CSV table of C-alpha atoms in Angstrom, one decimal:
chain,number,residue,atom,x,y,z
A,1465,MET,CA,0.0,0.0,0.0
A,1466,SER,CA,2.9,2.4,0.7
A,1467,GLY,CA,3.7,2.5,-3.0
A,1468,SER,CA,0.2,3.6,-4.0
A,1469,ALA,CA,-0.2,6.6,-6.2
A,1470,ILE,CA,-3.5,7.5,-4.4
A,1471,LEU,CA,-4.3,6.3,-1.0
A,1472,VAL,CA,-7.7,7.0,0.6
A,1473,GLU,CA,-8.5,5.9,4.2
A,1474,ALA,CA,-11.9,6.3,5.7
A,1475,LEU,CA,-12.3,9.6,3.9
A,1476,GLY,CA,-15.5,11.6,4.8
A,1477,LYS,CA,-17.1,14.9,4.1
A,1478,ARG,CA,-20.2,16.3,5.7
A,1479,PHE,CA,-21.9,19.5,4.5
A,1480,GLY,CA,-24.1,20.5,7.4
A,1481,ALA,CA,-26.6,17.7,7.8
A,1482,MET,CA,-25.7,16.0,4.6
A,1483,GLN,CA,-23.0,13.3,4.5
A,1484,ALA,CA,-21.5,13.7,1.0
A,1485,VAL,CA,-18.8,11.1,1.4
A,1486,ASP,CA,-18.9,8.5,4.2
A,1487,GLY,CA,-15.8,6.6,5.2
A,1488,VAL,CA,-14.4,5.8,1.7
A,1489,SER,CA,-11.2,3.8,1.4
A,1490,PHE,CA,-9.4,2.6,-1.7
A,1491,SER,CA,-6.0,2.8,-3.3
A,1492,VAL,CA,-4.8,3.3,-6.9
A,1493,GLU,CA,-1.5,1.9,-8.1
A,1494,PRO,CA,1.0,3.9,-10.1
A,1495,GLY,CA,0.4,3.9,-13.8
A,1496,GLU,CA,-3.1,2.4,-13.4
A,1497,ILE,CA,-6.3,3.8,-15.0
A,1498,PHE,CA,-8.8,3.6,-12.2
A,1499,GLY,CA,-12.5,4.0,-12.7
A,1500,PHE,CA,-14.7,5.7,-10.2
A,1501,MET,CA,-18.4,5.1,-11.0
A,1502,GLY,CA,-21.6,6.0,-9.4
A,1503,HIS,CA,-24.9,7.8,-9.9
A,1504,ASN,CA,-25.1,11.6,-10.0
A,1505,GLY,CA,-24.6,12.9,-6.4
A,1506,ALA,CA,-23.0,9.7,-5.2
A,1507,GLY,CA,-20.0,11.6,-3.9
A,1508,LYS,CA,-17.5,11.1,-6.7
A,1509,THR,CA,-16.8,14.8,-7.4
A,1510,THR,CA,-16.5,15.6,-3.7
A,1511,THR,CA,-14.0,12.7,-3.3
A,1512,LEU,CA,-11.9,14.0,-6.3
A,1513,ARG,CA,-12.1,17.6,-4.9
A,1514,MET,CA,-10.8,16.4,-1.5
A,1515,LEU,CA,-7.9,14.7,-3.2
A,1516,LEU,CA,-6.9,18.1,-4.6
A,1517,GLY,CA,-7.5,20.0,-1.4
A,1518,LEU,CA,-10.4,22.0,-3.0
A,1519,THR,CA,-12.7,20.6,-0.3
A,1520,ARG,CA,-11.5,19.9,3.2
A,1521,PRO,CA,-12.4,16.4,4.5
A,1522,THR,CA,-14.3,16.2,7.8
A,1523,GLY,CA,-13.0,12.7,8.4
A,1524,GLY,CA,-10.3,10.2,7.4
A,1525,ARG,CA,-7.2,11.0,5.3
A,1526,ALA,CA,-5.9,10.8,1.8
A,1527,ALA,CA,-2.5,11.1,0.1
A,1528,VAL,CA,-1.4,11.5,-3.5
A,1529,LEU,CA,2.1,10.2,-4.2
A,1530,GLY,CA,2.7,10.3,-0.5
A,1531,HIS,CA,1.6,13.9,-0.1
A,1532,ASP,CA,-1.1,14.4,2.4
A,1533,VAL,CA,-4.0,16.2,0.7
A,1534,VAL,CA,-4.6,18.5,3.7
A,1535,ALA,CA,-1.2,19.2,5.0
A,1536,ALA,CA,0.6,19.4,1.6
A,1537,THR,CA,-2.2,20.6,-0.7
A,1538,LEU,CA,0.1,22.6,-3.0
A,1539,GLU,CA,2.5,19.7,-3.4
A,1540,VAL,CA,-0.4,17.5,-4.4
A,1541,ARG,CA,-1.6,20.0,-7.0
A,1542,ARG,CA,2.0,20.3,-8.4
A,1543,VAL,CA,2.0,16.6,-9.3
A,1544,CYS,CA,-1.6,16.4,-10.4
A,1545,GLY,CA,-3.6,17.3,-13.5
A,1546,TYR,CA,-7.3,17.9,-13.0
A,1547,LEU,CA,-10.3,18.3,-15.3
A,1548,PRO,CA,-13.5,19.1,-13.4
A,1549,ALA,CA,-16.9,18.0,-14.6
A,1550,SER,CA,-18.2,21.5,-14.9
A,1551,TYR,CA,-15.9,24.3,-15.9
A,1552,ALA,CA,-15.4,27.0,-18.5
A,1553,LEU,CA,-12.3,28.5,-20.2
A,1554,PRO,CA,-11.4,32.2,-20.0
A,1555,PRO,CA,-13.3,33.5,-23.0
A,1556,ASP,CA,-10.8,36.3,-23.9
A,1557,MET,CA,-7.8,34.0,-24.1
A,1558,THR,CA,-6.7,31.8,-26.9
A,1559,PRO,CA,-5.8,28.1,-26.4
A,1560,ARG,CA,-2.1,29.0,-26.8
A,1561,GLU,CA,-2.3,31.9,-24.3
A,1562,PHE,CA,-4.3,29.8,-21.8
A,1563,LEU,CA,-1.8,26.9,-21.9
A,1564,GLN,CA,1.1,29.4,-21.2
A,1565,TYR,CA,-1.0,31.0,-18.4
A,1566,VAL,CA,-1.5,27.6,-16.7
A,1567,ALA,CA,2.1,26.7,-17.2
A,1568,ALA,CA,3.1,29.9,-15.4
A,1569,MET,CA,0.8,28.9,-12.5
A,1570,PHE,CA,3.1,25.9,-12.1
A,1571,ALA,CA,6.2,28.2,-12.5
A,1572,ILE,CA,7.3,26.2,-15.5
A,1573,PRO,CA,10.2,27.9,-17.3
A,1574,ARG,CA,9.2,29.9,-20.3
A,1575,ALA,CA,11.0,27.8,-23.0
A,1576,THR,CA,9.8,24.6,-21.5
A,1577,ALA,CA,6.2,25.9,-21.3
A,1578,ARG,CA,6.3,27.0,-24.9
A,1579,ALA,CA,7.6,23.6,-26.1
A,1580,ARG,CA,5.0,21.7,-24.0
A,1581,GLY,CA,2.2,24.0,-25.1
A,1582,GLU,CA,3.0,23.5,-28.7
A,1583,ALA,CA,3.3,19.7,-28.3
A,1584,LEU,CA,-0.1,19.6,-26.6
A,1585,LEU,CA,-1.7,21.8,-29.3
A,1586,ARG,CA,-0.4,19.3,-31.9
A,1587,ARG,CA,-1.4,16.3,-29.8
A,1588,PHE,CA,-5.0,17.4,-29.5
A,1589,GLY,CA,-5.3,18.8,-33.1
A,1590,LEU,CA,-5.7,22.4,-31.8
A,1591,GLU,CA,-3.0,24.1,-34.0
A,1592,ALA,CA,-5.6,25.5,-36.4
A,1593,VAL,CA,-7.5,27.2,-33.6
A,1594,ALA,CA,-4.6,27.9,-31.3
A,1595,ASP,CA,-4.9,31.7,-31.8
A,1596,ARG,CA,-8.6,31.9,-31.8
A,1597,LYS,CA,-10.4,33.3,-28.7
A,1598,LEU,CA,-11.8,30.5,-26.5
A,1599,ARG,CA,-15.2,32.2,-26.5
A,1600,GLY,CA,-17.6,30.1,-28.6
A,1601,PHE,CA,-15.5,26.9,-28.6
A,1602,SER,CA,-17.7,23.7,-29.0
A,1603,THR,CA,-17.9,21.2,-26.1
A,1604,GLY,CA,-15.5,18.9,-27.8
A,1605,MET,CA,-12.9,21.6,-28.5
A,1606,THR,CA,-13.3,22.9,-24.9
A,1607,GLN,CA,-12.7,19.4,-23.5
A,1608,LYS,CA,-9.5,19.1,-25.6
A,1609,VAL,CA,-8.2,22.4,-24.3
A,1610,GLY,CA,-9.3,21.3,-20.8
A,1611,LEU,CA,-7.4,18.1,-21.1
A,1612,ALA,CA,-4.4,19.9,-22.6
A,1613,GLN,CA,-4.2,22.3,-19.6
A,1614,ALA,CA,-4.4,19.3,-17.3
A,1615,LEU,CA,-1.3,17.9,-18.9
A,1616,ILE,CA,0.9,21.0,-19.2
A,1617,ASN,CA,2.7,20.2,-15.9
A,1618,GLU,CA,3.4,16.6,-17.1
A,1619,PRO,CA,1.4,15.3,-14.1
A,1620,ARG,CA,2.1,11.9,-12.6
A,1621,VAL,CA,-1.5,11.7,-11.5
A,1622,LEU,CA,-4.5,12.7,-13.6
A,1623,LEU,CA,-7.8,13.3,-11.9
A,1624,LEU,CA,-10.7,13.6,-14.4
A,1625,ASP,CA,-14.3,14.2,-13.3
A,1626,GLU,CA,-16.8,13.0,-15.9
A,1627,PRO,CA,-14.4,13.7,-18.8
A,1628,THR,CA,-16.5,12.1,-21.5
A,1629,SER,CA,-20.0,13.5,-20.7
A,1630,GLY,CA,-21.1,15.9,-23.3
A,1631,LEU,CA,-18.8,14.5,-26.0
A,1632,ASP,CA,-20.0,12.8,-29.1
A,1633,PRO,CA,-19.0,9.2,-29.8
A,1634,LEU,CA,-15.9,10.2,-31.8
A,1635,GLY,CA,-14.8,12.7,-29.2
A,1636,ARG,CA,-15.2,10.1,-26.5
A,1637,HIS,CA,-13.2,7.6,-28.4
A,1638,GLU,CA,-10.4,10.1,-29.0
A,1639,LEU,CA,-10.3,11.1,-25.3
A,1640,LEU,CA,-10.2,7.5,-24.1
A,1641,GLU,CA,-7.4,6.7,-26.5
A,1642,HIS,CA,-5.5,9.7,-25.2
A,1643,LEU,CA,-5.9,8.5,-21.6
A,1644,ARG,CA,-4.8,5.0,-22.5
A,1645,ALA,CA,-1.7,6.3,-24.2
A,1646,LEU,CA,-0.8,8.5,-21.2
A,1647,ALA,CA,-1.0,5.6,-18.9
A,1648,GLN,CA,0.8,3.1,-21.2
A,1649,GLN,CA,3.5,5.4,-22.6
A,1650,GLN,CA,4.2,7.8,-19.8
A,1651,GLY,CA,3.1,5.8,-16.8
A,1652,VAL,CA,0.6,8.5,-15.7
A,1653,THR,CA,-1.9,7.3,-13.0
A,1654,VAL,CA,-5.4,8.2,-14.2
A,1655,MET,CA,-8.4,8.2,-11.9
A,1656,PHE,CA,-11.5,9.1,-13.7
A,1657,SER,CA,-15.1,9.3,-12.5
A,1658,SER,CA,-18.0,8.5,-14.8
A,1659,HIS,CA,-21.5,7.3,-14.8
A,1660,ILE,CA,-21.0,6.1,-18.4
A,1661,LEU,CA,-20.2,2.6,-17.5
A,1662,SER,CA,-19.1,1.5,-21.0
A,1663,ASP,CA,-16.3,4.1,-20.8
A,1664,VAL,CA,-15.2,2.7,-17.5
A,1665,GLU,CA,-15.1,-0.8,-18.8
A,1666,THR,CA,-13.3,0.2,-22.0
A,1667,LEU,CA,-10.5,1.8,-20.1
A,1668,CYS,CA,-10.1,0.4,-16.6
A,1669,ARG,CA,-9.0,-2.8,-15.0
A,1670,ARG,CA,-10.1,-1.8,-11.6
A,1671,VAL,CA,-13.0,0.3,-10.4
A,1672,ALA,CA,-14.6,1.7,-7.3
A,1673,ALA,CA,-18.3,2.1,-7.1
A,1674,MET,CA,-20.0,4.8,-5.0
A,1675,HIS,CA,-23.6,4.8,-4.0
A,1676,HIS,CA,-25.2,7.4,-1.7
A,1677,ALA,CA,-21.9,8.7,-0.3
A,1678,ARG,CA,-20.5,5.2,0.4
A,1679,LEU,CA,-18.1,2.9,-1.4
A,1680,ILE,CA,-20.1,-0.2,-2.2
A,1681,ALA,CA,-17.4,-2.1,-4.2
A,1682,CYS,CA,-13.7,-1.8,-5.2
A,1683,GLY,CA,-11.7,-4.3,-7.2
A,1684,GLU,CA,-11.0,-5.7,-10.6
A,1685,ILE,CA,-13.9,-5.5,-13.0
A,1686,ALA,CA,-13.6,-9.1,-14.1
A,1687,ALA,CA,-13.5,-10.3,-10.6
A,1688,LEU,CA,-16.5,-8.2,-9.5
A,1689,LYS,CA,-18.5,-9.4,-12.5
A,1690,ARG,CA,-17.7,-13.0,-11.6
A,1691,GLU,CA,-18.5,-12.4,-8.0
A,1692,HIS,CA,-21.9,-10.8,-8.7
A,1693,GLY,CA,-22.8,-13.0,-11.7
A,1694,ALA,CA,-22.9,-10.0,-14.1
A,1695,THR,CA,-22.1,-10.1,-17.8
A,1696,THR,CA,-22.2,-6.3,-18.4
A,1697,MET,CA,-21.1,-3.2,-16.5
A,1698,ASP,CA,-24.8,-2.1,-16.2
A,1699,GLU,CA,-25.7,-5.5,-14.7
A,1700,LEU,CA,-22.8,-5.3,-12.3
A,1701,TYR,CA,-23.6,-1.8,-11.1
A,1702,LEU,CA,-27.3,-2.6,-10.7
A,1703,GLU,CA,-26.4,-5.7,-8.7
A,1704,LEU,CA,-24.0,-3.8,-6.5
A,1705,VAL,CA,-26.7,-1.2,-5.8
A,1706,ARG,CA,-29.3,-3.8,-5.1
A,1707,ARG,CA,-27.1,-5.7,-2.7
A,1708,HIS,CA,-26.2,-2.5,-0.9
A,1709,ALA,CA,-29.9,-1.5,-0.6
A,1710,SER,CA,-30.8,-4.9,0.9
B,653,MET,CA,5.4,34.2,-10.4
B,654,THR,CA,6.6,37.3,-12.3
B,655,ARG,CA,5.7,35.6,-15.6
B,656,LEU,CA,2.2,34.7,-14.3
B,657,GLN,CA,1.8,38.3,-13.3
B,658,TRP,CA,2.9,39.5,-16.7
B,659,LEU,CA,0.6,37.0,-18.6
B,660,ASP,CA,-2.3,37.9,-16.3
B,661,TYR,CA,-1.8,41.6,-16.9
B,662,ARG,CA,-1.7,41.0,-20.7
B,663,ALA,CA,-4.9,38.9,-20.4
B,664,ALA,CA,-6.6,41.7,-18.4
B,665,LEU,CA,-5.6,44.3,-21.0
B,666,GLY,CA,-7.3,42.2,-23.7
B,667,GLU,CA,-10.6,41.9,-21.8
B,668,ARG,CA,-13.7,43.7,-23.0
B,669,LYS,CA,-14.1,45.7,-19.8
B,670,THR,CA,-10.7,47.2,-20.3
B,671,TYR,CA,-12.0,48.6,-23.7
B,672,VAL,CA,-15.1,50.0,-21.9
B,673,ALA,CA,-12.9,51.7,-19.3
B,674,ALA,CA,-10.6,53.1,-22.0
B,675,ALA,CA,-13.5,54.5,-23.9
B,676,LEU,CA,-14.8,56.3,-20.8
B,677,MET,CA,-11.4,57.9,-20.2
B,678,ILE,CA,-10.8,58.9,-23.8
B,679,TYR,CA,-14.3,60.4,-23.9
B,680,ALA,CA,-13.3,62.4,-20.8
B,681,VAL,CA,-10.1,63.7,-22.4
B,682,LEU,CA,-11.9,64.8,-25.6
B,683,ALA,CA,-14.9,66.3,-23.8
B,684,VAL,CA,-13.3,68.5,-21.2
B,685,PRO,CA,-12.0,71.3,-23.4
B,686,LEU,CA,-15.5,71.6,-24.8
B,687,LEU,CA,-16.9,71.9,-21.3
B,688,LEU,CA,-14.3,74.4,-20.3
B,689,ALA,CA,-15.2,76.7,-23.3
B,690,GLU,CA,-18.2,77.7,-21.2
B,691,PRO,CA,-17.5,76.8,-17.5
B,692,PRO,CA,-20.5,76.9,-15.2
B,693,PRO,CA,-20.4,80.0,-12.8
B,694,HIS,CA,-20.4,77.9,-9.6
B,695,VAL,CA,-17.2,76.2,-10.8
B,696,ARG,CA,-15.5,79.7,-11.2
B,697,GLU,CA,-16.8,80.7,-7.8
B,698,VAL,CA,-15.4,77.6,-6.0
B,699,ILE,CA,-12.0,77.9,-7.7
B,700,ALA,CA,-11.7,81.6,-6.8
B,701,ALA,CA,-12.6,80.8,-3.2
B,702,TRP,CA,-9.6,78.5,-2.5
B,703,LEU,CA,-7.1,79.5,-5.2
B,704,ALA,CA,-7.6,83.2,-4.8
B,705,ASP,CA,-7.3,83.9,-8.5
B,706,GLU,CA,-8.8,82.7,-11.7
B,707,ASP,CA,-5.7,81.3,-13.3
B,708,PRO,CA,-7.2,79.4,-16.4
B,709,PHE,CA,-4.8,76.5,-15.8
B,710,ALA,CA,-6.0,76.2,-12.1
B,711,LEU,CA,-9.5,76.3,-13.3
B,712,PHE,CA,-8.8,73.6,-15.8
B,713,MET,CA,-7.1,71.4,-13.2
B,714,PHE,CA,-10.0,71.8,-10.8
B,715,VAL,CA,-12.5,70.8,-13.5
B,716,TRP,CA,-10.2,68.0,-14.7
B,717,ILE,CA,-9.5,66.5,-11.3
B,718,ASP,CA,-12.6,67.1,-9.4
B,719,LEU,CA,-15.3,67.0,-12.0
B,720,VAL,CA,-13.8,64.5,-14.4
B,721,MET,CA,-11.1,62.2,-13.1
B,722,ASN,CA,-12.5,61.9,-9.5
B,723,LYS,CA,-15.7,60.7,-11.1
B,724,VAL,CA,-13.8,58.4,-13.4
B,725,ILE,CA,-12.1,56.7,-10.4
B,726,ALA,CA,-15.5,56.1,-8.8
B,727,PHE,CA,-16.6,54.1,-11.8
B,728,VAL,CA,-13.6,52.7,-13.8
B,729,PRO,CA,-12.0,50.8,-10.8
B,730,VAL,CA,-15.3,49.0,-10.2
B,731,ILE,CA,-15.4,48.0,-13.9
B,732,LEU,CA,-11.8,46.8,-13.8
B,733,ALA,CA,-12.1,45.0,-10.5
B,734,SER,CA,-15.4,43.3,-11.2
B,735,GLY,CA,-13.7,40.2,-12.7
B,736,VAL,CA,-11.3,39.6,-9.9
B,737,VAL,CA,-11.9,36.1,-8.7
B,738,LEU,CA,-15.7,36.5,-8.4
B,739,ARG,CA,-16.3,36.4,-12.2
B,740,GLU,CA,-13.9,33.4,-12.5
B,741,ARG,CA,-16.0,31.7,-9.8
B,742,ASP,CA,-19.3,32.6,-11.3
B,743,THR,CA,-18.3,31.6,-14.8
B,744,ARG,CA,-16.7,28.3,-13.6
B,745,VAL,CA,-13.2,29.2,-14.8
B,746,LEU,CA,-12.0,29.2,-11.2
B,747,GLY,CA,-13.0,25.5,-10.9
B,748,LEU,CA,-10.1,24.8,-13.2
B,749,LEU,CA,-7.6,27.3,-12.0
B,750,ALA,CA,-8.1,26.7,-8.3
B,751,ALA,CA,-6.7,23.2,-8.7
B,752,LYS,CA,-3.3,24.7,-9.6
B,753,PRO,CA,-0.4,25.0,-7.0
B,754,LEU,CA,-1.5,28.5,-6.0
B,755,THR,CA,-3.6,29.6,-3.1
B,756,LEU,CA,-6.7,31.5,-3.7
B,757,GLY,CA,-5.2,34.4,-1.7
B,758,ARG,CA,-2.2,34.5,-4.0
B,759,TYR,CA,-4.4,34.3,-7.1
B,760,PHE,CA,-6.4,37.3,-5.8
B,761,VAL,CA,-3.2,39.3,-5.4
B,762,ILE,CA,-2.2,38.5,-8.9
B,763,ARG,CA,-5.5,39.4,-10.4
B,764,THR,CA,-5.8,42.6,-8.4
B,765,VAL,CA,-2.3,43.7,-9.1
B,766,SER,CA,-3.1,43.2,-12.8
B,767,ALA,CA,-6.3,45.3,-12.5
B,768,CYS,CA,-4.2,48.0,-10.8
B,769,ALA,CA,-1.6,47.8,-13.6
B,770,VAL,CA,-4.3,48.1,-16.2
B,771,MET,CA,-5.6,51.2,-14.4
B,772,LEU,CA,-2.1,52.7,-14.5
B,773,THR,CA,-1.8,51.8,-18.2
B,774,LEU,CA,-5.1,53.5,-18.9
B,775,TYR,CA,-3.8,56.6,-17.1
B,776,ALA,CA,-0.6,56.5,-19.2
B,777,VAL,CA,-2.3,56.1,-22.5
B,778,THR,CA,-4.9,58.8,-21.9
B,779,GLN,CA,-3.1,61.4,-19.8
B,780,VAL,CA,0.1,61.5,-21.7
B,781,PRO,CA,-1.4,62.0,-25.2
B,782,ALA,CA,-3.9,64.4,-23.5
B,783,VAL,CA,-1.1,66.8,-22.9
B,784,ALA,CA,-0.8,67.5,-26.6
B,785,TRP,CA,-4.6,67.9,-26.9
B,786,PHE,CA,-5.0,70.1,-23.9
B,787,HIS,CA,-1.9,72.2,-24.9
B,788,GLY,CA,-3.7,73.5,-27.9
B,789,GLN,CA,-7.1,73.9,-26.1
B,790,ILE,CA,-6.4,75.2,-22.6
B,791,ALA,CA,-4.9,78.7,-22.0
B,792,GLY,CA,-1.8,78.6,-19.8
B,793,PHE,CA,-1.6,74.8,-19.9
B,794,ARG,CA,1.5,73.6,-18.1
B,795,ALA,CA,2.4,70.1,-19.2
B,796,GLY,CA,4.9,69.2,-16.4
B,797,THR,CA,2.5,70.3,-13.7
B,798,PHE,CA,-0.3,68.5,-15.3
B,799,LEU,CA,1.6,65.2,-15.6
B,800,ALA,CA,2.9,65.5,-12.0
B,801,ALA,CA,-0.5,66.1,-10.6
B,802,MET,CA,-2.0,63.2,-12.6
B,803,GLY,CA,0.9,61.0,-11.5
B,804,LEU,CA,-0.3,61.5,-8.0
B,805,HIS,CA,-3.9,61.0,-9.0
B,806,ALA,CA,-3.0,57.8,-10.7
B,807,CYS,CA,-1.9,56.4,-7.4
B,808,ALA,CA,-5.3,57.2,-6.0
B,809,ALA,CA,-6.9,55.4,-9.0
B,810,VAL,CA,-4.7,52.3,-8.2
B,811,PHE,CA,-5.9,52.4,-4.6
B,812,ALA,CA,-9.5,52.7,-5.8
B,813,THR,CA,-9.0,49.6,-8.0
B,814,ALA,CA,-7.6,47.5,-5.2
B,815,PHE,CA,-10.3,48.8,-2.9
B,816,ALA,CA,-13.1,47.9,-5.3
B,817,ALA,CA,-11.6,44.4,-5.7
B,818,THR,CA,-11.4,43.9,-2.0
B,819,VAL,CA,-14.9,45.2,-1.3
B,820,MET,CA,-16.3,42.8,-4.0
B,821,VAL,CA,-14.8,39.7,-2.5
B,822,ALA,CA,-15.9,40.9,1.0
B,823,VAL,CA,-19.5,41.2,-0.3
B,824,GLY,CA,-19.1,37.9,-2.2
B,825,ARG,CA,-21.5,38.7,-5.0
B,826,ARG,CA,-20.6,40.5,-8.2
B,827,GLY,CA,-23.6,42.7,-8.6
B,828,ALA,CA,-24.0,43.7,-4.9
B,829,GLY,CA,-20.3,44.0,-4.5
B,830,ALA,CA,-20.0,46.4,-7.4
B,831,LEU,CA,-22.8,48.5,-6.1
B,832,VAL,CA,-21.3,48.7,-2.6
B,833,ALA,CA,-17.8,49.5,-4.0
B,834,TRP,CA,-19.3,52.1,-6.3
B,835,MET,CA,-21.2,53.7,-3.4
B,836,LEU,CA,-18.2,53.7,-1.0
B,837,LEU,CA,-15.9,55.1,-3.7
B,838,GLY,CA,-18.6,57.7,-4.5
B,839,VAL,CA,-18.6,58.8,-0.8
B,840,MET,CA,-14.8,59.0,-0.8
B,841,VAL,CA,-14.8,61.0,-4.0
B,842,GLY,CA,-17.5,63.3,-2.7
B,843,LEU,CA,-15.5,64.1,0.4
B,844,ALA,CA,-12.1,64.3,-1.3
B,845,LEU,CA,-12.0,68.1,-1.6
B,846,VAL,CA,-13.8,69.0,1.5
B,847,GLY,CA,-10.5,70.0,3.1
B,848,PHE,CA,-10.0,72.6,0.4
B,849,TYR,CA,-13.3,74.2,1.0
B,850,GLN,CA,-13.2,73.9,4.8
B,851,PRO,CA,-9.6,74.3,5.9
B,852,ASP,CA,-10.5,73.4,9.5
B,853,TRP,CA,-11.2,69.9,8.3
B,854,TYR,CA,-8.1,69.6,6.1
B,855,ALA,CA,-6.2,67.3,8.5
B,856,LEU,CA,-9.1,65.1,9.0
B,857,THR,CA,-9.7,64.6,5.3
B,858,LEU,CA,-6.2,63.3,4.8
B,859,ALA,CA,-7.5,60.0,6.2
B,860,ASN,CA,-9.4,59.7,3.0
B,861,PRO,CA,-7.1,58.1,0.4
B,862,LEU,CA,-8.8,59.8,-2.5
B,863,THR,CA,-8.0,63.2,-0.9
B,864,LEU,CA,-4.3,62.3,-1.0
B,865,GLY,CA,-4.7,61.9,-4.8
B,866,THR,CA,-5.8,65.5,-5.1
B,867,LEU,CA,-3.2,67.2,-3.0
B,868,ALA,CA,-1.4,68.6,-6.0
B,869,MET,CA,-4.4,70.9,-6.4
B,870,GLY,CA,-3.3,73.1,-3.6
B,871,ASN,CA,0.2,73.5,-4.8
B,872,LEU,CA,-0.1,73.9,-8.6
B,873,GLN,CA,2.4,76.8,-8.5
B,874,GLN,CA,5.2,74.9,-6.9
B,875,LEU,CA,4.7,71.1,-7.4
B,876,SER,CA,7.8,69.3,-6.2
B,877,PRO,CA,8.8,65.8,-5.1
B,878,ALA,CA,8.4,67.0,-1.5
B,879,VAL,CA,4.8,67.7,-2.2
B,880,LEU,CA,4.1,64.6,-4.3
B,881,LEU,CA,6.1,61.8,-2.8
B,882,PRO,CA,4.5,61.6,0.7
B,883,PRO,CA,1.0,61.2,-0.6
B,884,MET,CA,2.2,58.8,-3.3
B,885,LEU,CA,3.9,56.6,-0.7
B,886,ALA,CA,0.8,56.8,1.6
B,887,LEU,CA,-1.4,55.7,-1.3
B,888,LEU,CA,0.9,52.8,-2.2
B,889,ALA,CA,0.8,51.7,1.5
B,890,TRP,CA,-3.1,52.0,1.5
B,891,THR,CA,-3.1,49.9,-1.7
B,892,ALA,CA,-0.9,47.2,-0.3
B,893,VAL,CA,-2.9,46.9,2.9
B,894,THR,CA,-6.1,46.8,1.0
B,895,ILE,CA,-4.9,44.0,-1.3
B,896,ALA,CA,-3.6,42.1,1.7
B,897,ALA,CA,-7.1,42.4,3.3
B,898,GLY,CA,-8.7,41.1,0.1
B,899,ALA,CA,-6.3,38.1,0.0
B,900,ARG,CA,-7.3,37.2,3.5
B,901,LEU,CA,-11.0,37.5,2.8
B,902,VAL,CA,-10.9,35.5,-0.4
B,903,ARG,CA,-9.4,32.5,1.4
B,904,LYS,CA,-12.9,31.7,2.9
B,905,MET,CA,-14.5,31.6,-0.6
B,906,GLU,CA,-15.9,28.2,-1.6
B,907,VAL,CA,-14.8,27.4,-5.1
């Protein structure tokens, strides 16, 4: 466990009377693509936000690459890339300017930032629109810029919250291929939340399932399917939820 | 961090609100000589009361600073500061940026310093060319005195920008924050020259930062670094304290 890229132990978050995350524990190994599935409001986003220090836990602890998410928040953010579920890009900037801006937030030297920015623009096919204002970009283009900014610091851990929602089938396929390449070629640990279960199955070997703030299962997809007699991800998830309810 | 500050300043310069602010200031520069062609009688009376003569340049400076630029710094800083952190939060840009290795307080400082730098830039690009325009329009116009007085006034404008940004994050809502900032700056502007009209209150009015920005008005005949530097330094200190207060307040903001 000590070599885990992400380690979460009994993590909890309460907003007033509402328990948003309740005693969640799991770990993610380096270089793994880890799926985090659950219905809307299950607690996936709150968990990811706690991993980045954007929301303070009210119980338990978590660490990313050994950095405690509360005590060493800025260290965690330095090694992470993050794409939230709901976000917008600064409308008056161009993709090229925005990538340089984000690079400066990481204090990446100018020449390195330029080289990385250009490489990311090429990688995501954004060269043609690199100098166009971000105002009016389509969802797919916005998501490409969003993912590019999450990679500008060459993160060792990538946290993605519902990255495929809102994308058309081609955009989803491209994004999933990018994530697979990042994990396989660069050893990046990817944790991505989704309620699109086919995406989770396409990409991940292991998953965690959340339901009403609680972790109801965590393990290899194949093993979980066998254990619960499921043939598809939908069946697996429904079976997990049913068992939890009973 | 210097590079981030520079990039943020450039981004702020390119925002639409900067063009609106620039348009307001250019309009002021172009319109004032026309206003001065037929000054209202009460303006002449007031200037005679505390300058003891009707030097056309003094009259112009009174109109320019009190009736024009003091009004400008009640509005333009609110426009420039309206996007500092709150707009990023409301438009969901902050959700992305807050996950970077930068505290929210630090981000507020960067954004506010950029807004202040944009304010200074607007002063430079309007007041310096205005010298040529005013020279041909205003009798007895003295370019050096004008620029020195406006240099001090620019410091007050910078303070007003930092003040507006801090008030807005203190209020926590863009619309209400802008209204409160505009009202408070309006009160400060309204009281800025009270000490000139009522000498007994002069010392008291020095507690108003916007009064400090107008102190050149009482010394137009002999403006020197000894007259300008103390209020400039005081305004810089006010600005730094105000930004620090804003950075402290913004830490409590939920992203």
